[in-house]
XYZ file of C-alpha atoms in Angstrom:
645
model
C -68.914 -22.342 -24.154
C -65.362 -21.486 -23.413
C -64.227 -18.737 -21.501
C -65.442 -15.037 -22.202
C -62.705 -12.050 -21.125
C -63.325 -9.436 -19.552
C -63.772 -6.716 -22.705
C -66.620 -10.035 -24.215
C -68.073 -9.878 -21.066
C -68.086 -5.851 -20.325
C -69.475 -5.928 -23.685
C -72.620 -8.579 -23.014
C -73.160 -6.571 -20.209
C -74.479 -3.692 -22.760
C -76.208 -6.121 -25.118
C -78.204 -7.101 -21.772
C -79.051 -3.110 -21.833
C -79.975 -2.682 -24.940
C -77.077 -0.419 -25.910
C -75.296 -2.439 -27.652
C -75.688 -1.049 -31.560
C -75.232 3.093 -29.456
C -72.768 1.291 -28.176
C -71.140 -0.418 -30.628
C -71.054 1.829 -33.316
C -69.674 4.750 -31.005
C -66.840 2.361 -30.205
C -66.535 1.528 -33.717
C -66.146 4.759 -35.114
C -64.080 6.596 -32.125
C -62.015 4.454 -30.312
C -58.338 3.357 -32.430
C -57.124 -0.375 -31.805
C -56.707 -0.706 -27.767
C -52.879 -0.073 -26.520
C -50.759 -3.121 -25.968
C -48.765 -3.847 -22.414
C -45.409 -3.281 -24.111
C -45.062 1.017 -22.297
C -46.458 -0.307 -18.799
C -43.682 -3.184 -19.067
C -41.350 -0.700 -20.133
C -41.887 1.734 -17.222
C -41.651 -1.231 -14.724
C -38.089 -1.913 -15.950
C -37.190 1.483 -15.777
C -38.324 1.174 -12.406
C -36.610 -1.952 -11.264
C -33.000 -0.977 -12.639
C -33.724 2.635 -10.620
C -36.175 2.075 -7.505
C -38.049 4.746 -8.569
C -41.948 2.956 -9.352
C -43.658 7.069 -9.680
C -44.205 6.048 -12.926
C -45.627 2.122 -12.619
C -49.267 1.278 -12.242
C -50.368 -1.448 -10.050
C -53.204 -3.167 -9.668
C -53.712 -2.035 -6.201
C -51.814 0.908 -4.276
C -48.604 -1.118 -4.333
C -46.140 1.530 -5.440
C -44.680 2.148 -1.678
C -45.007 -1.551 -0.854
C -42.577 -2.222 -4.807
C -40.099 1.064 -3.423
C -39.351 -0.820 -0.200
C -39.891 -4.588 -1.026
C -36.811 -4.107 -3.781
C -34.830 -1.146 -1.058
C -34.594 -3.954 1.034
C -34.558 -7.493 -1.509
C -31.063 -5.300 -3.174
C -29.361 -3.781 0.099
C -26.938 -6.012 0.225
C -25.592 -5.801 -3.330
C -25.299 -2.180 -2.977
C -23.546 -0.215 -4.325
C -24.468 -2.182 -7.542
C -27.182 -1.861 -9.677
C -28.762 -3.934 -12.730
C -29.656 -3.123 -15.667
C -32.909 -4.155 -16.635
C -34.736 -4.882 -19.688
C -38.192 -6.551 -21.419
C -37.259 -9.223 -23.147
C -40.530 -10.008 -24.488
C -43.856 -9.515 -23.144
C -47.422 -11.813 -24.428
C -50.908 -10.777 -24.690
C -53.088 -14.351 -22.946
C -54.181 -16.152 -26.064
C -57.296 -17.418 -23.892
C -57.482 -13.564 -22.118
C -56.314 -10.408 -24.119
C -57.061 -8.409 -20.669
C -53.896 -10.072 -18.718
C -49.983 -10.388 -20.414
C -46.990 -11.632 -18.778
C -42.841 -9.272 -19.170
C -39.978 -11.014 -19.024
C -37.458 -9.231 -17.363
C -33.637 -9.357 -18.230
C -31.493 -8.390 -15.402
C -27.886 -8.176 -15.671
C -25.774 -7.131 -12.727
C -22.468 -6.909 -13.316
C -20.504 -8.348 -9.640
C -17.562 -7.164 -9.929
C -16.978 -10.764 -11.321
C -15.324 -12.082 -14.611
C -19.420 -13.070 -15.687
C -22.116 -10.463 -14.822
C -25.162 -12.130 -13.470
C -27.970 -12.620 -15.280
C -31.407 -14.094 -15.553
C -35.149 -13.496 -17.043
C -37.916 -12.587 -14.490
C -42.045 -12.801 -15.258
C -44.097 -9.913 -14.482
C -47.721 -9.958 -14.277
C -49.747 -7.607 -16.195
C -53.720 -6.866 -16.373
C -55.581 -4.379 -17.462
C -58.577 -2.495 -17.027
C -59.515 -0.142 -13.811
C -62.314 1.428 -13.019
C -61.652 4.870 -14.130
C -60.144 3.550 -17.771
C -60.774 0.376 -19.280
C -57.903 0.933 -21.632
C -54.932 1.182 -19.278
C -52.190 -1.783 -17.869
C -51.806 -2.465 -14.442
C -48.846 -4.359 -12.920
C -49.798 -7.161 -10.807
C -46.851 -6.672 -7.597
C -44.887 -9.745 -6.662
C -41.762 -10.200 -5.166
C -40.629 -12.849 -7.905
C -40.101 -9.650 -10.413
C -36.784 -8.548 -8.919
C -35.552 -12.268 -8.886
C -35.562 -15.593 -9.077
C -38.679 -16.798 -7.202
C -37.801 -14.526 -4.498
C -40.656 -15.212 -1.390
C -42.523 -12.416 -0.157
C -39.819 -11.904 2.349
C -36.221 -12.942 1.339
C -33.773 -10.447 0.307
C -30.343 -11.050 -1.221
C -26.716 -10.826 -0.615
C -22.935 -12.155 -1.769
C -20.458 -13.947 -0.037
C -16.847 -13.716 -1.465
C -14.823 -16.645 -2.816
C -11.644 -15.350 -2.159
C -8.494 -16.528 -4.756
C -5.236 -17.529 -4.092
C -2.334 -14.890 -4.662
C 0.210 -16.729 -6.671
C 3.605 -16.768 -5.955
C 6.505 -14.648 -7.316
C 9.265 -16.627 -8.294
C 12.891 -16.321 -9.542
C 15.478 -17.770 -11.739
C 14.985 -21.579 -12.877
C 11.126 -21.121 -10.804
C 12.818 -20.615 -7.792
C 10.010 -19.410 -4.865
C 10.533 -15.803 -3.945
C 7.479 -14.231 -2.539
C 4.899 -16.823 -0.860
C 2.977 -16.754 2.626
C 5.407 -17.207 5.203
C 4.806 -16.927 9.093
C 4.573 -13.893 10.700
C 3.950 -12.191 14.348
C 1.393 -9.589 14.684
C 2.548 -6.940 17.148
C -0.251 -4.686 18.730
C -2.910 -3.504 22.082
C -5.694 -5.834 22.680
C -8.052 -3.793 23.530
C -9.886 -6.583 25.816
C -6.868 -6.294 27.699
C -6.278 -3.828 30.572
C -7.694 -0.460 31.030
C -7.768 2.652 29.491
C -4.346 4.061 30.781
C -2.528 0.800 30.902
C -3.307 0.726 27.105
C -2.372 3.819 26.577
C 0.978 3.601 28.863
C 1.992 -0.147 27.042
C 0.932 1.133 23.161
C 3.965 4.269 24.508
C 6.239 1.521 25.548
C 5.472 -0.768 22.482
C 6.067 2.492 20.507
C 9.110 3.390 21.737
C 10.766 0.560 21.460
C 9.472 0.072 18.094
C 10.945 3.736 16.543
C 7.822 4.167 15.896
C 5.979 8.102 17.307
C 4.430 7.787 21.093
C 1.786 9.921 20.830
C 0.548 8.844 17.095
C -0.164 5.473 18.119
C -1.535 5.671 21.393
C -4.071 8.182 19.324
C -4.832 5.345 17.295
C -4.991 2.822 20.554
C -7.439 4.927 21.792
C -9.615 5.733 18.958
C -10.062 2.528 17.732
C -13.336 -0.217 19.482
C -13.221 -1.154 22.710
C -12.634 -4.826 22.124
C -9.991 -3.762 19.294
C -6.285 -5.263 18.040
C -3.969 -2.724 17.357
C -1.396 -2.923 15.257
C 1.747 -1.537 15.388
C 4.021 -3.652 13.610
C 4.512 -7.674 11.412
C 7.668 -9.276 12.323
C 8.670 -12.177 10.425
C 8.671 -15.537 12.769
C 12.665 -15.823 12.622
C 13.904 -12.392 12.458
C 16.157 -11.985 14.588
C 15.992 -7.573 14.811
C 13.142 -8.134 16.862
C 12.055 -10.069 20.474
C 8.538 -10.531 20.335
C 8.811 -12.071 23.789
C 10.090 -9.043 24.882
C 7.877 -6.447 22.747
C 4.290 -8.155 24.098
C 5.414 -9.052 28.165
C 3.667 -5.561 29.227
C -0.497 -6.546 30.424
C -2.020 -5.619 27.109
C 0.713 -5.912 23.973
C 0.346 -9.142 22.063
C 1.703 -11.131 19.019
C -0.941 -12.714 16.635
C 0.407 -15.018 14.809
C -0.683 -14.846 11.212
C 0.989 -15.129 7.278
C 1.687 -12.687 4.380
C 3.208 -13.375 1.347
C 6.900 -12.791 1.695
C 10.265 -12.632 0.445
C 13.089 -14.807 1.511
C 14.449 -11.882 3.861
C 13.341 -8.327 4.750
C 15.944 -7.000 2.930
C 15.564 -9.725 -0.685
C 14.898 -7.134 -4.006
C 12.330 -4.564 -1.507
C 12.788 -1.947 -3.433
C 11.781 -3.878 -6.586
C 9.618 -6.194 -5.572
C 7.650 -4.081 -3.035
C 5.414 -5.219 -0.242
C 1.373 -6.929 -0.021
C 0.039 -6.003 2.869
C -3.859 -5.029 3.692
C -5.302 -3.091 0.604
C -5.168 0.220 1.533
C -8.668 3.073 0.996
C -7.332 4.084 -2.232
C -6.731 0.553 -3.449
C -9.893 -0.234 -3.109
C -11.540 2.864 -4.937
C -9.207 2.091 -7.677
C -10.008 -1.889 -8.372
C -13.240 -1.256 -9.420
C -14.836 -3.637 -7.030
C -12.157 -6.291 -7.400
C -10.382 -5.425 -3.984
C -12.844 -4.019 -1.213
C -11.184 -3.718 2.225
C -9.444 -6.676 4.282
C -8.383 -7.582 1.499
C -4.491 -8.437 0.508
C -2.930 -6.557 -1.871
C 0.704 -5.617 -3.675
C 1.026 -2.066 -2.350
C 4.429 -0.893 -3.864
C 6.830 -2.030 -6.446
C 6.223 -5.529 -7.903
C 3.321 -7.071 -5.690
C 1.796 -3.172 -6.772
C 1.778 -3.070 -10.189
C 1.300 -7.334 -10.749
C -1.286 -7.431 -8.228
C -4.833 -8.140 -10.852
C -2.303 -10.496 -12.069
C -0.793 -12.179 -8.694
C -4.789 -12.461 -6.630
C -6.343 -13.656 -9.658
C -10.107 -13.047 -9.655
C -12.299 -13.638 -6.400
C -15.381 -15.751 -6.821
C -18.868 -14.741 -5.778
C -22.376 -16.338 -4.451
C -25.500 -14.722 -4.542
C -27.802 -15.590 -2.055
C -31.215 -15.586 -0.891
C -32.330 -15.879 2.817
C -34.927 -14.917 5.023
C -35.457 -13.536 8.734
C -38.390 -16.437 8.452
C -36.189 -19.760 7.851
C -33.038 -21.215 8.114
C -33.095 -22.556 4.319
C -30.437 -20.658 1.881
C -30.856 -20.623 -1.695
C -27.753 -20.511 -3.912
C -29.062 -17.876 -6.966
C -25.777 -17.154 -8.529
C -21.933 -18.741 -8.172
C -18.996 -17.835 -9.950
C -15.990 -19.922 -8.927
C -12.627 -18.251 -8.229
C -9.476 -18.206 -10.288
C -6.326 -17.736 -8.734
C -3.862 -15.648 -9.688
C -1.143 -16.433 -12.119
C 2.597 -16.624 -10.290
C 4.851 -13.519 -11.775
C 7.961 -14.770 -13.439
C 11.138 -12.985 -12.616
C 14.890 -13.761 -13.208
C 16.210 -13.136 -10.039
C 18.432 -15.513 -8.676
C 17.596 -15.999 -5.093
C 21.536 -16.501 -3.609
C 22.867 -13.682 -5.596
C 20.268 -10.970 -4.400
C 20.931 -12.292 -1.227
C 24.701 -11.607 -1.763
C 23.858 -8.442 -3.273
C 22.043 -7.008 -0.083
C 24.389 -8.366 2.109
C 27.488 -6.999 0.592
C 25.264 -2.937 0.820
C 24.016 -3.813 4.445
C 26.529 -1.969 6.491
C 26.824 1.026 3.661
C 26.177 4.773 4.652
C 24.757 6.475 1.570
C 22.678 5.221 -1.095
C 23.901 2.112 -2.893
C 23.669 -0.460 -5.112
C 24.023 -3.256 -6.529
C 23.302 -4.781 -10.482
C 23.918 -7.839 -11.557
C 22.951 -9.604 -15.314
C 22.789 -12.305 -16.700
C 24.588 -11.126 -20.188
C 23.758 -13.718 -22.506
C 20.282 -13.859 -22.133
C 20.011 -10.104 -20.649
C 18.739 -11.416 -17.199
C 18.802 -9.349 -14.184
C 19.833 -11.735 -11.543
C 19.917 -9.273 -8.673
C 19.013 -5.326 -7.901
C 19.632 -4.405 -4.597
C 19.281 -0.897 -3.468
C 20.845 -0.283 0.384
C 19.793 0.355 3.462
C 20.858 4.034 2.889
C 18.491 4.864 -0.216
C 15.944 5.210 2.521
C 13.741 2.994 0.692
C 14.200 3.791 -3.416
C 15.272 1.758 -5.863
C 19.348 3.395 -6.762
C 19.693 0.264 -8.304
C 17.093 0.792 -10.845
C 15.762 3.872 -10.367
C 18.855 6.144 -9.530
C 20.528 9.723 -12.404
C 23.807 9.628 -10.727
C 26.674 10.900 -13.567
C 28.258 7.676 -14.399
C 32.259 9.745 -14.290
C 35.287 6.903 -15.328
C 32.794 4.110 -16.398
C 31.586 6.183 -19.214
C 34.772 5.749 -20.617
C 33.517 2.249 -21.149
C 31.134 4.583 -24.289
C 33.503 6.839 -24.959
C 36.044 4.783 -26.505
C 33.633 2.458 -28.317
C 33.100 5.646 -29.559
C 36.738 6.182 -30.120
C 37.163 3.589 -32.237
C 34.368 4.236 -34.449
C 35.374 7.084 -34.867
C 38.983 5.363 -36.395
C 41.271 5.147 -33.221
C 42.305 2.140 -32.388
C 43.254 0.304 -28.957
C 47.387 0.717 -29.860
C 47.096 4.232 -32.104
C 48.607 7.848 -29.196
C 46.768 9.661 -27.574
C 47.297 12.934 -25.608
C 47.754 12.468 -21.302
C 48.505 15.762 -20.326
C 47.969 16.639 -16.705
C 45.421 18.813 -17.205
C 43.134 20.097 -20.229
C 42.042 23.679 -20.702
C 38.300 23.940 -22.849
C 36.572 27.113 -23.579
C 38.313 28.147 -19.891
C 37.743 25.687 -18.455
C 40.529 23.139 -16.755
C 40.076 19.445 -16.755
C 42.455 17.522 -14.615
C 43.123 13.951 -13.798
C 41.816 12.036 -10.427
C 44.198 13.613 -7.212
C 46.892 10.326 -7.420
C 47.082 9.644 -11.238
C 50.144 8.264 -11.820
C 52.985 10.499 -13.311
C 54.572 7.666 -15.645
C 51.325 7.039 -17.695
C 51.013 11.144 -18.576
C 51.740 12.292 -21.927
C 51.514 10.423 -25.096
C 50.297 7.036 -24.462
C 47.697 4.330 -26.640
C 44.787 4.660 -25.612
C 44.567 1.277 -23.787
C 46.592 2.250 -21.475
C 43.984 5.819 -21.183
C 41.197 3.176 -20.496
C 43.130 0.999 -17.951
C 44.555 4.212 -15.840
C 41.278 6.396 -16.144
C 43.091 9.373 -18.508
C 40.606 11.994 -18.372
C 42.387 14.631 -19.984
C 43.504 11.983 -22.979
C 39.166 11.212 -23.819
C 38.866 15.003 -23.642
C 41.572 15.689 -26.199
C 40.126 13.019 -28.195
C 36.151 15.377 -28.198
C 36.534 15.600 -31.646
C 36.735 12.150 -32.939
C 33.414 11.292 -31.004
C 31.306 13.982 -31.269
C 27.761 14.221 -29.187
C 25.375 11.853 -31.473
C 28.567 9.394 -31.787
C 28.512 9.061 -28.187
C 24.539 8.936 -27.971
C 25.182 6.155 -31.054
C 27.328 4.409 -28.656
C 25.430 4.573 -25.410
C 22.705 2.945 -27.053
C 25.607 0.204 -28.800
C 26.062 -0.778 -25.031
C 22.320 -0.831 -24.289
C 22.128 2.263 -22.205
C 20.140 4.685 -23.505
C 16.458 2.854 -24.858
C 12.868 3.563 -25.162
C 11.959 0.270 -24.818
C 9.225 -0.411 -22.198
C 11.475 -2.567 -19.449
C 7.915 -4.333 -18.019
C 9.177 -2.315 -14.461
C 9.675 1.647 -13.710
C 13.018 2.109 -14.883
C 15.684 4.749 -15.642
C 18.669 3.540 -18.036
C 20.864 6.094 -18.594
C 20.792 8.991 -20.979
C 23.585 11.256 -23.057
C 23.415 14.484 -24.814
C 23.380 15.064 -28.582
C 22.781 19.071 -28.298
C 26.244 19.580 -25.942
C 29.448 21.631 -27.173
C 32.801 22.975 -25.692
C 33.022 22.268 -21.877
C 29.334 20.098 -21.289
C 30.543 17.794 -23.989
C 34.238 17.773 -23.335
C 32.180 16.783 -19.578
C 30.669 14.088 -21.472
C 33.717 12.467 -22.416
C 34.453 11.739 -19.249
C 30.332 10.383 -17.930
C 29.999 13.732 -16.035
C 28.447 17.317 -16.989
C 24.947 16.547 -18.779
C 25.172 12.270 -18.760
C 22.930 10.123 -15.887
C 22.567 6.613 -15.789
C 21.361 4.117 -12.825
C 23.480 0.706 -11.471
C 20.999 -0.649 -13.675
C 21.936 0.852 -16.938
C 25.775 0.435 -16.303
C 25.159 -2.700 -15.548
C 23.773 -3.550 -19.217
C 26.853 -1.396 -20.855
C 29.184 -4.473 -19.215
C 26.465 -7.245 -20.125
C 26.018 -5.599 -23.920
C 30.085 -5.469 -24.299
C 30.351 -9.578 -22.714
C 27.890 -10.926 -25.163
C 28.921 -9.338 -28.294
C 25.687 -7.318 -28.968
C 23.136 -4.362 -27.793
C 21.756 -6.356 -24.049
C 18.678 -5.168 -23.333
C 18.078 -6.285 -19.682
C 14.935 -7.942 -18.654
C 13.680 -8.655 -14.548
C 9.759 -9.483 -15.224
C 8.930 -12.181 -17.685
C 5.633 -12.579 -19.553
C 3.130 -15.471 -18.389
C 3.610 -18.124 -20.305
C 6.315 -17.126 -22.626
C 10.530 -15.992 -22.224
C 10.443 -13.211 -25.088
C 13.144 -10.215 -24.236
C 12.384 -6.944 -24.942
C 13.503 -5.991 -28.345
C 16.376 -3.539 -28.833
C 16.252 -0.310 -30.355
C 19.673 0.517 -30.849
C 20.093 3.062 -34.334
C 23.630 1.186 -34.526
C 23.449 -2.356 -32.710
C 27.157 -3.376 -31.127
C 28.779 -6.204 -33.319
C 30.792 -8.537 -31.704
C 34.445 -7.697 -33.414
C 33.505 -4.413 -31.488
C 32.414 -5.592 -27.744
C 35.647 -7.562 -27.910
C 37.629 -5.027 -28.926
C 35.892 -2.831 -25.637
C 36.364 -6.099 -23.175
C 40.122 -6.358 -24.101
C 39.980 -2.830 -22.877
C 38.513 -3.390 -19.873
C 40.685 -6.058 -18.959
C 43.338 -4.154 -19.064
C 41.928 -2.095 -16.293
C 42.175 -5.164 -14.664
C 46.009 -6.188 -15.075
C 47.471 -2.868 -15.900
C 45.247 -0.157 -14.249
C 42.896 1.318 -11.237
C 41.551 -2.733 -10.697
C 43.973 -5.525 -10.351
C 43.113 -6.266 -6.934
C 40.006 -8.281 -9.078
C 42.957 -10.689 -10.573
C 42.929 -13.554 -7.784
C 39.054 -13.342 -8.198
C 38.180 -17.154 -8.318
C 36.520 -18.142 -11.444
C 37.101 -16.829 -15.256
C 39.439 -13.643 -15.605
C 37.778 -9.982 -14.899
C 37.446 -7.580 -16.975
C 35.896 -4.146 -15.336
C 36.350 -0.542 -15.109
C 36.351 2.287 -12.463
C 34.720 5.275 -12.023
C 34.232 8.269 -10.011
C 32.357 11.290 -10.716
C 31.987 14.525 -8.929
C 29.148 16.305 -7.847
C 28.273 19.720 -5.523
C 28.624 23.001 -5.172
C 32.379 24.861 -5.394
C 33.933 24.115 -1.338
C 30.939 21.347 -1.039
C 32.291 18.398 -3.900
C 31.755 15.405 -3.707
C 32.233 11.941 -5.301
C 29.559 9.438 -6.562
C 31.711 6.041 -6.725
C 30.958 3.534 -9.081
C 32.392 0.086 -10.404
C 31.044 -2.632 -13.768
C 32.817 -5.968 -14.110
C 32.533 -8.814 -16.765
C 33.042 -11.850 -15.283
C 32.096 -15.040 -17.182
C 28.497 -14.682 -17.911
C 27.686 -12.446 -15.072
C 27.931 -8.044 -15.663
C 27.891 -6.550 -12.385
C 27.684 -2.288 -11.181
C 28.595 -0.892 -7.954
C 27.274 2.109 -7.305
C 27.788 4.390 -3.977
C 26.471 8.246 -4.113
C 28.916 9.544 -1.978
C 32.557 7.751 -1.413
C 36.055 8.429 -1.932
C 37.175 6.871 -5.922
C 35.081 4.455 -7.981
C 38.610 1.661 -6.882
C 38.552 2.164 -3.061
C 34.851 2.542 -2.807
C 33.103 0.937 -4.874
C 35.972 -1.786 -5.418
C 35.901 -3.219 -2.089
C 32.291 -3.702 -2.809
C 32.308 -5.628 -6.542
C 34.923 -7.576 -4.779
C 32.594 -9.257 -1.863
C 29.890 -9.670 -4.022
C 32.104 -11.540 -6.681
C 33.417 -13.417 -3.923
C 30.201 -14.371 -2.569
C 29.204 -15.950 -6.287
C 28.619 -19.667 -5.824
C 31.251 -22.099 -8.485
C 30.418 -24.643 -10.436
């Protein structure tokens, strides 16, 4: 005879007791089909997923053991929890009181693909109190493949290589470079010495001595408390002198850095240890101790640059040296961020602004492509990207826009315009700049009005170029656009609802007209290119397409040629004659000065924009004298620093 099931054996015992007919009749009359193991399997799956085994019936009193075993096995995987479902449940063919449940697991561990696997659980039917109940036979292997009774799971991150930031022609810009981490080593000296050294180090670095000393005191007894990270070749720091005391020392390392400390810093941003905020916002992709972009493009494109860490899930036991790998996903290195920055021009722009006290900026664009070649903000910008986010009245540099609007309104470069010493609009008097040449007052042509920057001539022609005409001209020159440039930027804004004195001020780039240095460089680039330019600084991974222009009235080549000639007149006959002998192709330019501040405290924003060959430049200083005298020398220095082929 074959093996009898527990049900058959139970019935045999009834027969032996002479009760088969009575019990058989009772079973057929009162008992429906016996329940299957599915409900018990579902309860087990829910318990393994949640850790609550209170609704699971076990063969023995294993509820507490199962709860503790799950907690121990999964402890190192927190805060992750598995998703557990029933794959299938099968009653054994040779024993209808035994079944096997296959449990499907899915762990989302922050990797590209989830960790998925299947385990088996054995179930048996029947207990002394209920012959129909299905019970789980507990085993550690229910939790993970072949998990031993004392094994626990843990993870090991496999870091991805952070990618570089590249510049024009693939030149490496941001790359791991050697640094020295300077701080207090608390394994040296006593508490009093550590405090004294911390205060002295902080003072030497211009830090708050109290705050740094407190941070040192609060750190562990063997901690290294970092005060600053400096480049190996940074001439501003004497590492040997800074680390000459008992407890100070320098630890060599590397950090993704640009070629110089000032290199497009406000736009590129920085990389450093991930902050708690970055870790919290990363959904597990970044953990404490990782490097992460902390500002600028480095943060905006951090996920692209850092890649995806790999992961191993290991099973280990204190009882054995054996380490079993249950899952592995390989790291995916970061993808380089391709920018359009030209290393030589960016360094030149940073150098030109190094000694400027107020907020300042230099932006250079290649008109033929829209590539932003340099985007520098001076030290007076205090870490803000004046170059790309500054919002200032552009003053007379905006006359390039106004001139285009007047040309579209029917004026010709040689057409007559009146340039009085003053003009009054709705009771407000407007005048030219204090040193405006008297020889160019009276009736002059539009070309002279641009070259000499006659405010009153432009204001006097305000009826020819209404508010919408200025808005359209600004859009044609790329100053106003809603295009996503791929990085935080403000180009410019021109009011479409201005009237009276407000519109008069708009004609000369004041009032509510605003622009950034990037925006005014774009205006110059559009004139040079002969079409509306949209600046691009970041190229998409795997492509080189430029953002599309949304100008409602695109700039034509003929219009650009005429405006270019007007700007050339500023260099040959106007306020930028000092640019005539700059090496290279001839320069076309426009000066700009915009007053701001309350009466009695009026100051000047100073601007210059220029075109030279396939290069368009804007220079800005927040507070200065005039465009030609404050921004002009900076522009000239930059153009002279441009490499000549």
